[in-house]
Amino acid sequence: MHEKVMNIGTVRELTGLSERQIRYYEEKQLIFPRRSKGGARKFSFEDVERLKEIHMKMKDGFRTFDLRKSAAGTLKLDSGRS
Amino acid sequence: MHEKVMNIGTVRELTGLSERQIRYYEEKQLIFPRRSKGGARKFSFEDVERLKEIHMKMKDGFRTFDLRKSAAGTLKLDSGRS
DNA sequence: CGTGTAAGGAATTCTGACACG
DNA sequence: CGTGTAAGGAATTCTGACACG
């Protein structure tokens, strides 16, 4: 399910996040939607799952920087702050 | 993949069909997209596959009525016309 | 830092209709 | 019958900014 086919409105419904949050997470490099001709973001089901995960981490007090995928492709779950 | 999440534009890209054709096939009861609040059609990947199948059958000379799913849930592939 | 909102514009989708055949 | 198109409207999405803290 990596086909990026959903508009942000559908992602909002599926994740419960606001469009503002979704766009902000993209700005912070946490997700990478594609763009349609007209410039609309297109997301995959994987993006939706990742957003749900991000949402939970954020509620646990993580910052967007901590959630960015490392070069190794794994999640940085603890940046050392206390 | 039965979640109906794609707008008609995405389905157009994925199937190569025109929006007119997609809407017509819905009118003829060949597919059943859901509607968003604002009235926009939302399709699933299954709908996309079904549309591709419909497209091939149409090229083979079938009529929309012949392609409507029967009560048994199977495709009527030959209505008896010759 | 993370998120809400009002602002204005651009792209998307919708319906009903006329056309052709 | 199946599909193209122009028409006008409504809903969607986009960006950049101001706000708060």
Short mmCIF file of N, CA and C in Angstrom, two decimals, chain A residues 1-30:
data_model
loop_
_atom_site.label_atom_id
_atom_site.label_comp_id
_atom_site.label_asym_id
_atom_site.label_seq_id
_atom_site.Cartn_x
_atom_site.Cartn_y
_atom_site.Cartn_z
N MET A 1 0.82 -1.23 0.00
CA MET A 1 0.00 0.00 0.00
C MET A 1 0.84 1.26 0.00
N HIS A 2 1.70 1.34 -0.96
CA HIS A 2 2.56 2.52 -1.03
C HIS A 2 2.12 3.47 -2.12
N GLU A 3 1.02 3.10 -2.81
CA GLU A 3 0.53 4.01 -3.84
C GLU A 3 -0.01 5.27 -3.18
N LYS A 4 0.50 6.39 -3.59
CA LYS A 4 0.05 7.66 -3.01
C LYS A 4 -1.15 8.16 -3.80
N VAL A 5 -2.31 7.92 -3.24
CA VAL A 5 -3.56 8.21 -3.95
C VAL A 5 -4.58 9.06 -3.21
N MET A 6 -4.38 9.27 -1.92
CA MET A 6 -5.39 10.00 -1.13
C MET A 6 -5.11 11.48 -0.99
N ASN A 7 -6.16 12.28 -1.01
CA ASN A 7 -6.01 13.70 -0.77
C ASN A 7 -5.93 13.92 0.74
N ILE A 8 -5.53 15.10 1.12
CA ILE A 8 -5.34 15.41 2.53
C ILE A 8 -6.64 15.28 3.33
N GLY A 9 -7.76 15.57 2.69
CA GLY A 9 -9.04 15.48 3.38
C GLY A 9 -9.32 14.05 3.83
N THR A 10 -9.02 13.09 2.98
CA THR A 10 -9.22 11.68 3.31
C THR A 10 -8.28 11.27 4.44
N VAL A 11 -7.05 11.76 4.38
CA VAL A 11 -6.07 11.45 5.41
C VAL A 11 -6.52 12.04 6.75
N ARG A 12 -7.10 13.19 6.69
CA ARG A 12 -7.63 13.84 7.90
C ARG A 12 -8.68 12.93 8.53
N GLU A 13 -9.57 12.41 7.72
CA GLU A 13 -10.61 11.50 8.22
C GLU A 13 -10.00 10.24 8.83
N LEU A 14 -9.02 9.68 8.12
CA LEU A 14 -8.43 8.41 8.56
C LEU A 14 -7.53 8.52 9.80
N THR A 15 -6.92 9.68 9.98
CA THR A 15 -5.99 9.82 11.09
C THR A 15 -6.55 10.63 12.26
N GLY A 16 -7.52 11.48 11.97
CA GLY A 16 -8.05 12.33 13.01
C GLY A 16 -7.19 13.58 13.22
N LEU A 17 -6.15 13.71 12.42
CA LEU A 17 -5.27 14.88 12.53
C LEU A 17 -5.85 16.03 11.73
N SER A 18 -5.40 17.24 12.01
CA SER A 18 -5.86 18.39 11.24
C SER A 18 -4.99 18.52 10.00
N GLU A 19 -5.47 19.23 9.00
CA GLU A 19 -4.67 19.42 7.79
C GLU A 19 -3.40 20.17 8.17
N ARG A 20 -3.53 21.08 9.08
CA ARG A 20 -2.38 21.86 9.54
C ARG A 20 -1.29 20.96 10.09
N GLN A 21 -1.69 19.99 10.90
CA GLN A 21 -0.71 19.07 11.48
C GLN A 21 -0.05 18.22 10.39
N ILE A 22 -0.86 17.72 9.49
CA ILE A 22 -0.34 16.88 8.41
C ILE A 22 0.67 17.66 7.57
N ARG A 23 0.33 18.89 7.24
CA ARG A 23 1.25 19.71 6.42
C ARG A 23 2.53 20.03 7.20
N TYR A 24 2.35 20.26 8.47
CA TYR A 24 3.52 20.58 9.31
C TYR A 24 4.46 19.38 9.39
N TYR A 25 3.92 18.19 9.52
CA TYR A 25 4.76 16.99 9.60
C TYR A 25 5.49 16.76 8.28
N GLU A 26 4.86 17.18 7.20
CA GLU A 26 5.54 17.05 5.91
C GLU A 26 6.69 18.06 5.87
N GLU A 27 6.40 19.26 6.33
CA GLU A 27 7.41 20.32 6.34
C GLU A 27 8.63 19.88 7.16
N LYS A 28 8.37 19.12 8.20
CA LYS A 28 9.43 18.65 9.08
C LYS A 28 10.05 17.34 8.61
N GLN A 29 9.70 16.93 7.40
CA GLN A 29 10.29 15.74 6.78
C GLN A 29 9.92 14.42 7.45
N LEU A 30 8.73 14.36 8.04
CA LEU A 30 8.32 13.13 8.69
C LEU A 30 7.55 12.24 7.71
#
